[in-house]
Amino acid sequence: MLNIHESAEDYLEAILRLKEEKGFSRAVDIAAQLGVSKPSVSVAMKRLRENGYITTDEDNLLYLTDAGMEIASKIYHRHTTLARYLVQLGVDPETAQEDACKMEHDISDATFKAFCAQLHRTDS
């Protein structure tokens, strides 16, 4: 994964999630989803656009570039997998979502692979 800040990963993941949920992604929706101000989203989107992770259209809808999608999908996969694992351990779903959001950025690839292997064994 490219070396970008955790907050940038959160923004890219939010764009992906909104696209999946609503079919589109707008700055106002990202602000609501992440609980940040619209000006903060504007600054972040400018940086992500300058670094080649997103594009926008004339309606100000946000789109992930290939590079942005690579990061967003990796973080989103980690998030959903970790949350699922935590729920299987008996953690309530809301707490599992919150904890997965914290863990998704810092967990090593080796540890994440071990989580995936364990989930696969419990799903079988």
PDB file of N, CA and C in Angstrom, residues 7 13-14 23 28 37 40 68 77 86 93 99 104 111 120:
ATOM      1  N   SER A   7      -5.946   9.472   7.853  1.00  0.00           N
ATOM      2  CA  SER A   7      -7.136  10.258   7.508  1.00  0.00           C
ATOM      3  C   SER A   7      -7.426  10.175   6.013  1.00  0.00           C
ATOM      4  N   GLU A  13     -11.840   5.426   1.777  1.00  0.00           N
ATOM      5  CA  GLU A  13     -12.784   4.376   2.144  1.00  0.00           C
ATOM      6  C   GLU A  13     -14.213   4.925   2.160  1.00  0.00           C
ATOM      7  N   ALA A  14     -14.389   6.136   2.678  1.00  0.00           N
ATOM      8  CA  ALA A  14     -15.728   6.744   2.727  1.00  0.00           C
ATOM      9  C   ALA A  14     -16.284   6.951   1.321  1.00  0.00           C
ATOM     10  N   GLY A  23     -24.630   4.958  -4.743  1.00  0.00           N
ATOM     11  CA  GLY A  23     -24.366   5.040  -6.175  1.00  0.00           C
ATOM     12  C   GLY A  23     -23.538   6.253  -6.559  1.00  0.00           C
ATOM     13  N   VAL A  28     -20.442  16.493   0.972  1.00  0.00           N
ATOM     14  CA  VAL A  28     -21.368  16.655   2.096  1.00  0.00           C
ATOM     15  C   VAL A  28     -21.677  15.307   2.750  1.00  0.00           C
ATOM     16  N   SER A  37     -16.100  18.507   9.366  1.00  0.00           N
ATOM     17  CA  SER A  37     -16.697  19.680   8.731  1.00  0.00           C
ATOM     18  C   SER A  37     -16.545  19.632   7.219  1.00  0.00           C
ATOM     19  N   SER A  40     -13.155  20.809   6.066  1.00  0.00           N
ATOM     20  CA  SER A  40     -12.116  19.782   6.232  1.00  0.00           C
ATOM     21  C   SER A  40     -12.149  18.805   5.066  1.00  0.00           C
ATOM     22  N   GLY A  68      -6.512   5.381  -6.110  1.00  0.00           N
ATOM     23  CA  GLY A  68      -7.403   5.602  -4.976  1.00  0.00           C
ATOM     24  C   GLY A  68      -8.219   4.364  -4.650  1.00  0.00           C
ATOM     25  N   HIS A  77     -11.787  -3.673   2.815  1.00  0.00           N
ATOM     26  CA  HIS A  77     -11.720  -5.126   3.043  1.00  0.00           C
ATOM     27  C   HIS A  77     -11.212  -5.420   4.448  1.00  0.00           C
ATOM     28  N   LEU A  86     -14.448  -9.682  14.914  1.00  0.00           N
ATOM     29  CA  LEU A  86     -14.748  -9.221  16.271  1.00  0.00           C
ATOM     30  C   LEU A  86     -16.161  -9.619  16.693  1.00  0.00           C
ATOM     31  N   PRO A  93     -21.931  -5.502  17.517  1.00  0.00           N
ATOM     32  CA  PRO A  93     -21.624  -4.979  16.176  1.00  0.00           C
ATOM     33  C   PRO A  93     -21.170  -3.517  16.134  1.00  0.00           C
ATOM     34  N   ASP A  99     -13.999  -0.449  16.563  1.00  0.00           N
ATOM     35  CA  ASP A  99     -12.669  -1.012  16.777  1.00  0.00           C
ATOM     36  C   ASP A  99     -11.997  -1.379  15.448  1.00  0.00           C
ATOM     37  N   GLU A 104      -7.826  -1.155  11.335  1.00  0.00           N
ATOM     38  CA  GLU A 104      -7.602  -1.361   9.898  1.00  0.00           C
ATOM     39  C   GLU A 104      -6.352  -0.668   9.362  1.00  0.00           C
ATOM     40  N   THR A 111      -0.480 -10.247  10.325  1.00  0.00           N
ATOM     41  CA  THR A 111      -1.547 -10.430  11.304  1.00  0.00           C
ATOM     42  C   THR A 111      -2.906 -10.448  10.621  1.00  0.00           C
ATOM     43  N   HIS A 120     -11.792 -17.874   7.845  1.00  0.00           N
ATOM     44  CA  HIS A 120     -12.075 -18.903   6.851  1.00  0.00           C
ATOM     45  C   HIS A 120     -12.341 -20.253   7.528  1.00  0.00           C
TER      46      HIS A 120
END
